[in-house]
Amino acid sequence: MKALIIADNNQLEFINKETPKPKDHEVLVKINAVALNHRDQFIREGKYPGIRHGTILGSDACGIVIETGAQVDSVWKDKEVLINPNIDWGDDPKVQSTNYHILGTPSDGLFCEYVTIEANKIAEKPAHLSSEAGAALPLGGMTAYRALFHHGNCEKAENVLISGVGGGVAQFAFQFALAKGANVYVTSSDETKRTKSIELGAKDAFNYKNEDWVKQAKEVSGGFDLVIDSAGGDGINDLIKLMKPAGRIVFYGATQGKPQNLDVHRMFWNQITLQGSTMANDDEFKAMIAYVKKNRIEPIIDSVRPFDEIVDAFDKMKDGKQFGKLVARV
């Protein structure tokens, strides 16, 4: 089978590998489509911990079960499934174990033609989704679902701000919050992304590079009950200024690094929560898919290309011009 690996020089390379055979509790999945996440490009750039050269990349895929292991119910055969990329979350639903990692580094991932996976790591693809849309869902959808609902406690009619809406997780948080009935606002430095977000249901969209964006957002919204953020950095203090009393800021990344200082006085006086979040546990994987199915949510897809051209998708992600998921058809 063909597989995409991270080579010794941190270059992307297609190789041929033997098609795996499922063990007793595994299934063999023929991959139909895969999708990129920012972590895949970070691995390519050598900016991700635990990189193991020669590893098959990729955490998101959709495919058909073509063989089941001896201890797996044969009802799974011929079903189109999504794959949970979690490895060793552990027994505590509140936090991942010390052995936790995600498919694609350091364990082999899903950018290949066939993969074996434990049967308890698959879920049937919602019928309203194409293979390409299904592939776009798992990692970003899981991360957004946990941040928005487990930590964020998002409720109908609340004011919710999603920062950096161009990212995959942010877009799922945007869509999930809309489906909940929240009043959703977004930030982006890209005018096209702001315009598209409003077309998709955002109440308003703000350019965080404008000096007066915080004042503008406060005036338009009246303040936020919940913010979902991935940037961190000094921008956290802008978010703190925007919060209603008892507001919640949930962040699932820190692409802008650590803040030089933190407005703790405003935080304690207004009883604001600042909460970290990452990925989701195995039960939340299933709950997220059920939520997508119930609300018939369609992942936003920027573009689809053949698997042979997936490196072009990496290059587009590096430039940061995409709006929606970058998908490759296998």
CSV table of C-alpha atoms in Angstrom, one decimal, residues 10-169:
chain,number,residue,atom,x,y,z
A,10,ASN,CA,11.6,16.2,7.8
A,11,GLN,CA,10.5,16.0,4.2
A,12,LEU,CA,7.2,14.3,3.2
A,13,GLU,CA,7.8,11.1,1.3
A,14,PHE,CA,5.5,8.5,-0.3
A,15,ILE,CA,6.6,4.9,0.4
A,16,ASN,CA,5.2,1.5,-0.2
A,17,LYS,CA,4.4,-0.7,2.8
A,18,GLU,CA,2.9,-4.1,3.3
A,19,THR,CA,-0.9,-4.0,3.8
A,20,PRO,CA,-1.5,-4.8,7.5
A,21,LYS,CA,-3.6,-7.7,8.8
A,22,PRO,CA,-6.1,-7.1,11.6
A,23,LYS,CA,-5.4,-8.7,15.0
A,24,ASP,CA,-8.2,-10.4,17.0
A,25,HIS,CA,-9.8,-7.1,18.3
A,26,GLU,CA,-9.0,-5.0,15.2
A,27,VAL,CA,-10.6,-4.2,11.9
A,28,LEU,CA,-8.9,-3.5,8.5
A,29,VAL,CA,-10.1,-0.2,7.0
A,30,LYS,CA,-9.7,0.7,3.4
A,31,ILE,CA,-9.2,4.5,3.5
A,32,ASN,CA,-11.4,6.6,1.2
A,33,ALA,CA,-10.4,10.1,2.3
A,34,VAL,CA,-8.1,11.8,4.7
A,35,ALA,CA,-7.9,15.4,6.1
A,36,LEU,CA,-5.1,17.6,7.3
A,37,ASN,CA,-4.8,19.2,10.7
A,38,HIS,CA,-2.3,21.9,11.7
A,39,ARG,CA,-0.3,19.4,13.7
A,40,ASP,CA,0.6,17.6,10.5
A,41,GLN,CA,2.2,20.8,9.1
A,42,PHE,CA,3.8,21.4,12.5
A,43,ILE,CA,5.4,17.9,12.4
A,44,ARG,CA,6.6,18.7,8.9
A,45,GLU,CA,8.3,21.8,10.2
A,46,GLY,CA,9.8,19.9,13.2
A,47,LYS,CA,7.8,22.0,15.7
A,48,TYR,CA,5.9,19.1,17.3
A,49,PRO,CA,7.1,17.0,20.2
A,50,GLY,CA,7.8,13.3,19.9
A,51,ILE,CA,8.4,13.2,16.1
A,52,ARG,CA,9.6,9.8,15.0
A,53,HIS,CA,11.0,9.8,11.5
A,54,GLY,CA,9.6,7.1,9.2
A,55,THR,CA,6.1,7.4,10.9
A,56,ILE,CA,3.0,7.5,8.7
A,57,LEU,CA,1.4,10.9,9.2
A,58,GLY,CA,-2.2,11.8,9.6
A,59,SER,CA,-5.0,11.7,12.3
A,60,ASP,CA,-8.2,12.1,10.3
A,61,ALA,CA,-9.7,9.6,7.9
A,62,CYS,CA,-12.9,7.9,6.7
A,63,GLY,CA,-13.0,4.5,5.2
A,64,ILE,CA,-14.7,1.1,4.8
A,65,VAL,CA,-14.2,-1.9,7.0
A,66,ILE,CA,-13.1,-4.7,4.7
A,67,GLU,CA,-12.0,-7.3,7.2
A,68,THR,CA,-12.7,-8.0,10.9
A,69,GLY,CA,-10.5,-9.7,13.5
A,70,ALA,CA,-11.5,-13.0,15.1
A,71,GLN,CA,-13.0,-11.2,18.2
A,72,VAL,CA,-14.8,-8.4,16.3
A,73,ASP,CA,-18.5,-8.6,15.4
A,74,SER,CA,-18.8,-9.1,11.6
A,75,VAL,CA,-21.6,-6.6,11.5
A,76,TRP,CA,-18.9,-4.0,11.0
A,77,LYS,CA,-17.8,-5.4,7.6
A,78,ASP,CA,-18.6,-3.1,4.7
A,79,LYS,CA,-19.6,-0.2,7.0
A,80,GLU,CA,-18.1,3.2,6.3
A,81,VAL,CA,-16.5,4.4,9.5
A,82,LEU,CA,-14.7,7.3,11.1
A,83,ILE,CA,-11.6,6.6,13.2
A,84,ASN,CA,-10.9,7.9,16.7
A,85,PRO,CA,-7.3,9.1,16.7
A,86,ASN,CA,-6.9,8.8,20.5
A,87,ILE,CA,-4.2,6.5,21.8
A,88,ASP,CA,-4.2,5.6,25.6
A,89,TRP,CA,-6.5,8.4,26.8
A,90,GLY,CA,-6.8,6.4,30.0
A,91,ASP,CA,-9.6,5.7,32.6
A,92,ASP,CA,-10.1,9.2,33.8
A,93,PRO,CA,-12.6,11.1,31.5
A,94,LYS,CA,-11.5,14.4,33.0
A,95,VAL,CA,-7.9,14.3,31.8
A,96,GLN,CA,-5.7,12.2,29.5
A,97,SER,CA,-3.1,9.7,30.8
A,98,THR,CA,0.7,10.3,30.8
A,99,ASN,CA,0.9,7.8,27.9
A,100,TYR,CA,-1.6,9.7,25.8
A,101,HIS,CA,-0.8,10.6,22.2
A,102,ILE,CA,-2.6,10.9,18.8
A,103,LEU,CA,-2.3,8.9,15.7
A,104,GLY,CA,0.3,10.2,13.3
A,105,THR,CA,3.2,10.8,15.8
A,106,PRO,CA,4.7,8.9,17.3
A,107,SER,CA,2.4,6.0,16.3
A,108,ASP,CA,1.7,5.4,12.6
A,109,GLY,CA,-1.2,7.5,11.4
A,110,LEU,CA,-3.8,7.4,8.6
A,111,PHE,CA,-2.3,8.9,5.5
A,112,CYS,CA,-2.2,5.6,3.8
A,113,GLU,CA,-4.4,3.2,1.8
A,114,TYR,CA,-5.2,0.7,4.5
A,115,VAL,CA,-5.0,0.8,8.3
A,116,THR,CA,-5.7,-1.6,11.1
A,117,ILE,CA,-7.4,-0.2,14.2
A,118,GLU,CA,-9.0,-1.5,17.4
A,119,ALA,CA,-12.7,-2.0,16.8
A,120,ASN,CA,-13.6,0.2,19.8
A,121,LYS,CA,-11.9,3.1,18.0
A,122,ILE,CA,-14.4,3.3,15.1
A,123,ALA,CA,-17.8,4.8,14.7
A,124,GLU,CA,-20.2,4.6,11.8
A,125,LYS,CA,-20.1,7.7,9.5
A,126,PRO,CA,-23.3,9.8,9.7
A,127,ALA,CA,-25.3,9.0,6.6
A,128,HIS,CA,-25.7,12.6,5.6
A,129,LEU,CA,-21.9,13.1,5.2
A,130,SER,CA,-19.8,12.2,2.2
A,131,SER,CA,-16.5,10.3,2.7
A,132,GLU,CA,-14.6,13.6,2.3
A,133,ALA,CA,-16.8,15.4,4.9
A,134,GLY,CA,-16.5,12.4,7.3
A,135,ALA,CA,-12.7,12.5,7.0
A,136,ALA,CA,-12.7,16.2,8.0
A,137,LEU,CA,-14.5,15.6,11.3
A,138,PRO,CA,-12.7,13.5,14.0
A,139,LEU,CA,-9.7,15.4,15.5
A,140,GLY,CA,-11.1,19.0,15.0
A,141,GLY,CA,-14.6,17.9,15.9
A,142,MET,CA,-13.5,16.2,19.1
A,143,THR,CA,-11.3,19.1,20.2
A,144,ALA,CA,-14.1,21.6,19.6
A,145,TYR,CA,-16.8,19.5,21.2
A,146,ARG,CA,-14.9,19.1,24.5
A,147,ALA,CA,-13.8,22.8,24.6
A,148,LEU,CA,-17.3,24.1,23.9
A,149,PHE,CA,-19.4,21.7,25.9
A,150,HIS,CA,-17.3,19.9,28.6
A,151,HIS,CA,-15.4,22.9,29.7
A,152,GLY,CA,-17.3,25.8,28.1
A,153,ASN,CA,-20.8,24.6,29.1
A,154,CYS,CA,-22.2,26.4,26.0
A,155,GLU,CA,-25.9,27.1,26.3
A,156,LYS,CA,-28.6,28.4,24.0
A,157,ALA,CA,-28.8,32.2,23.6
A,158,GLU,CA,-25.4,32.8,25.2
A,159,ASN,CA,-22.9,35.2,23.6
A,160,VAL,CA,-20.0,33.1,22.3
A,161,LEU,CA,-16.8,34.3,20.6
A,162,ILE,CA,-14.7,32.0,18.5
A,163,SER,CA,-11.2,33.4,17.8
A,164,GLY,CA,-9.2,32.6,14.7
A,165,VAL,CA,-12.1,31.2,12.8
A,166,GLY,CA,-9.9,30.1,9.9
A,167,GLY,CA,-8.7,27.1,11.9
A,168,GLY,CA,-10.3,23.6,11.7
A,169,VAL,CA,-11.1,23.4,15.4
